PDB file of C-alpha atoms in Angstrom:
ATOM      1  CA  UNK N 182      34.555 -28.451  23.587  1.00 52.00           C
ATOM      2  CA  UNK N 183      36.907 -30.466  25.577  1.00 59.00           C
ATOM      3  CA  UNK N 184      39.959 -29.331  27.529  1.00 63.00           C
ATOM      4  CA  UNK N 185      42.231 -29.898  24.527  1.00 63.00           C
ATOM      5  CA  UNK N 186      40.139 -27.511  22.388  1.00 61.00           C
ATOM      6  CA  UNK N 187      40.090 -24.828  25.102  1.00 62.00           C
ATOM      7  CA  UNK N 188      43.889 -25.197  25.523  1.00 64.00           C
ATOM      8  CA  UNK N 189      44.626 -24.974  21.887  1.00 68.00           C
ATOM      9  CA  UNK N 190      42.420 -21.851  21.521  1.00 70.00           C
ATOM     10  CA  UNK N 191      44.309 -20.162  24.286  1.00 75.00           C
ATOM     11  CA  UNK N 192      47.653 -21.274  22.863  1.00 82.00           C
ATOM     12  CA  UNK N 193      46.655 -20.073  19.442  1.00 84.00           C
ATOM     13  CA  UNK N 194      45.669 -16.731  20.802  1.00 83.00           C
ATOM     14  CA  UNK N 195      48.956 -16.413  22.616  1.00 85.00           C
ATOM     15  CA  UNK N 196      51.010 -17.445  19.554  1.00 87.00           C
ATOM     16  CA  UNK N 197      48.973 -15.034  17.219  1.00 89.00           C
ATOM     17  CA  UNK N 198      49.485 -12.138  19.700  1.00 88.00           C
ATOM     18  CA  UNK N 199      53.258 -12.925  20.187  1.00 88.00           C
ATOM     19  CA  UNK N 200      53.778 -12.971  16.453  1.00 89.00           C
ATOM     20  CA  UNK N 201      51.887  -9.701  16.064  1.00 90.00           C
ATOM     21  CA  UNK N 202      53.928  -8.120  18.774  1.00 88.00           C
ATOM     22  CA  UNK N 203      57.279  -9.190  17.264  1.00 89.00           C
ATOM     23  CA  UNK N 204      55.858  -8.214  13.743  1.00 90.00           C
ATOM     24  CA  UNK N 205      54.955  -4.774  14.969  1.00 89.00           C
ATOM     25  CA  UNK N 206      58.444  -4.091  16.407  1.00 89.00           C
ATOM     26  CA  UNK N 207      60.002  -5.344  13.154  1.00 90.00           C
ATOM     27  CA  UNK N 208      57.691  -2.983  11.185  1.00 91.00           C
ATOM     28  CA  UNK N 209      58.666  -0.129  13.399  1.00 90.00           C
ATOM     29  CA  UNK N 210      62.366  -0.815  12.589  1.00 90.00           C
ATOM     30  CA  UNK N 211      61.678  -1.068   8.950  1.00 91.00           C
ATOM     31  CA  UNK N 212      59.838   2.190   8.922  1.00 93.00           C
ATOM     32  CA  UNK N 213      62.712   3.773  10.630  1.00 91.00           C
ATOM     33  CA  UNK N 214      64.923   2.291   8.050  1.00 92.00           C
ATOM     34  CA  UNK N 215      67.241   0.659  10.640  1.00 90.00           C
ATOM     35  CA  UNK N 216      68.248  -3.069  10.606  1.00 90.00           C
ATOM     36  CA  UNK N 217      65.349  -5.394  11.536  1.00 80.00           C
ATOM     37  CA  UNK N 218      67.554  -7.053  14.248  1.00 81.00           C
ATOM     38  CA  UNK N 219      68.197  -3.873  16.036  1.00 85.00           C
ATOM     39  CA  UNK N 220      67.491  -4.149  19.776  1.00 85.00           C
ATOM     40  CA  UNK N 221      66.732  -8.024  19.642  1.00 85.00           C
ATOM     41  CA  UNK N 222      65.654  -8.074  23.222  1.00 88.00           C
ATOM     42  CA  UNK N 223      62.675  -6.080  22.233  1.00 86.00           C
ATOM     43  CA  UNK N 224      61.618  -8.810  19.799  1.00 85.00           C
ATOM     44  CA  UNK N 225      61.293 -11.034  22.913  1.00 88.00           C
ATOM     45  CA  UNK N 226      59.643  -8.467  25.026  1.00 89.00           C
ATOM     46  CA  UNK N 227      56.972  -7.644  22.425  1.00 87.00           C
ATOM     47  CA  UNK N 228      56.391 -11.219  21.848  1.00 89.00           C
ATOM     48  CA  UNK N 229      55.523 -11.785  25.492  1.00 89.00           C
ATOM     49  CA  UNK N 230      53.569  -8.536  25.522  1.00 89.00           C
ATOM     50  CA  UNK N 231      51.544  -9.658  22.481  1.00 87.00           C
ATOM     51  CA  UNK N 232      51.114 -13.177  24.029  1.00 88.00           C
ATOM     52  CA  UNK N 233      49.646 -11.595  27.231  1.00 88.00           C
ATOM     53  CA  UNK N 234      47.253  -9.371  25.241  1.00 88.00           C
ATOM     54  CA  UNK N 235      46.149 -12.415  23.293  1.00 85.00           C
ATOM     55  CA  UNK N 236      45.395 -14.394  26.199  1.00 84.00           C
ATOM     56  CA  UNK N 237      43.431 -11.454  27.854  1.00 87.00           C
ATOM     57  CA  UNK N 238      41.562 -11.016  24.583  1.00 85.00           C
ATOM     58  CA  UNK N 239      40.137 -14.645  24.976  1.00 80.00           C
ATOM     59  CA  UNK N 240      39.071 -13.944  28.557  1.00 82.00           C
ATOM     60  CA  UNK N 241      37.475 -10.657  27.550  1.00 86.00           C
ATOM     61  CA  UNK N 242      35.556 -12.280  24.770  1.00 82.00           C
ATOM     62  CA  UNK N 243      34.311 -14.949  27.104  1.00 79.00           C
ATOM     63  CA  UNK N 244      33.134 -12.497  29.708  1.00 83.00           C
ATOM     64  CA  UNK N 245      31.333 -10.299  27.023  1.00 85.00           C
ATOM     65  CA  UNK N 246      29.386 -13.386  25.726  1.00 82.00           C
ATOM     66  CA  UNK N 247      28.397 -14.277  29.318  1.00 81.00           C
ATOM     67  CA  UNK N 248      27.128 -10.643  29.964  1.00 86.00           C
ATOM     68  CA  UNK N 249      25.356 -10.665  26.613  1.00 86.00           C
ATOM     69  CA  UNK N 250      23.566 -13.954  27.271  1.00 83.00           C
ATOM     70  CA  UNK N 251      22.570 -12.713  30.762  1.00 86.00           C
ATOM     71  CA  UNK N 252      21.120  -9.562  29.283  1.00 90.00           C
ATOM     72  CA  UNK N 253      19.349 -11.650  26.704  1.00 87.00           C
ATOM     73  CA  UNK N 254      17.994 -13.876  29.366  1.00 87.00           C
ATOM     74  CA  UNK N 255      16.692 -10.889  31.337  1.00 91.00           C
ATOM     75  CA  UNK N 256      14.711  -9.734  28.233  1.00 91.00           C
ATOM     76  CA  UNK N 257      13.372 -13.285  27.760  1.00 88.00           C
ATOM     77  CA  UNK N 258      15.452 -13.928  24.663  1.00 85.00           C
ATOM     78  CA  UNK N 259      17.483 -17.183  23.960  1.00 80.00           C
ATOM     79  CA  UNK N 260      21.239 -17.088  24.163  1.00 77.00           C
ATOM     80  CA  UNK N 261      23.372 -16.310  21.210  1.00 75.00           C
ATOM     81  CA  UNK N 262      23.105 -18.702  18.404  1.00 64.00           C
ATOM     82  CA  UNK N 263      25.745 -21.342  18.645  1.00 60.00           C
ATOM     83  CA  UNK N 264      27.124 -20.103  21.907  1.00 57.00           C
ATOM     84  CA  UNK N 265      27.234 -23.740  23.450  1.00 57.00           C
ATOM     85  CA  UNK N 266      28.766 -25.204  20.326  1.00 54.00           C
ATOM     86  CA  UNK N 267      31.372 -22.385  19.769  1.00 53.00           C
ATOM     87  CA  UNK N 268      32.977 -22.395  23.244  1.00 56.00           C
ATOM     88  CA  UNK N 269      31.053 -23.691  26.311  1.00 55.00           C
ATOM     89  CA  UNK N 270      30.526 -20.472  28.272  1.00 54.00           C
ATOM     90  CA  UNK N 271      28.779 -20.853  31.541  1.00 57.00           C
ATOM     91  CA  UNK N 272      27.649 -18.382  34.146  1.00 58.00           C
ATOM     92  CA  UNK N 273      29.780 -18.822  37.131  1.00 56.00           C
ATOM     93  CA  UNK N 274      27.785 -20.407  40.108  1.00 61.00           C
ATOM     94  CA  UNK N 275      27.203 -18.274  43.060  1.00 61.00           C
ATOM     95  CA  UNK N 276      28.687 -19.542  46.380  1.00 61.00           C
ATOM     96  CA  UNK N 277      26.193 -21.441  48.593  1.00 61.00           C
ATOM     97  CA  UNK N 278      26.036 -20.082  52.177  1.00 62.00           C
TER      98      UNK N 278
END
């Protein structure tokens, strides 16, 4: 994957998270039988909160795949199938002294 694909994946995760956050707030208003537009600043707040969680989800997923591949390498197993084609995860290089 190139930089554009990595950028769009992060952007997509942020948008999905933001829309989910706003949707949860609107669903909460609907369940309380109050107007959906009540406290509109919370729509924005939950959008940004959902965007942040969406971005952290991508980082967490990447870290988990790196850890799983390290465990598999310690056991003498190959990395997960399609890991390099899915998203290019690489083990961070240790600093040279």
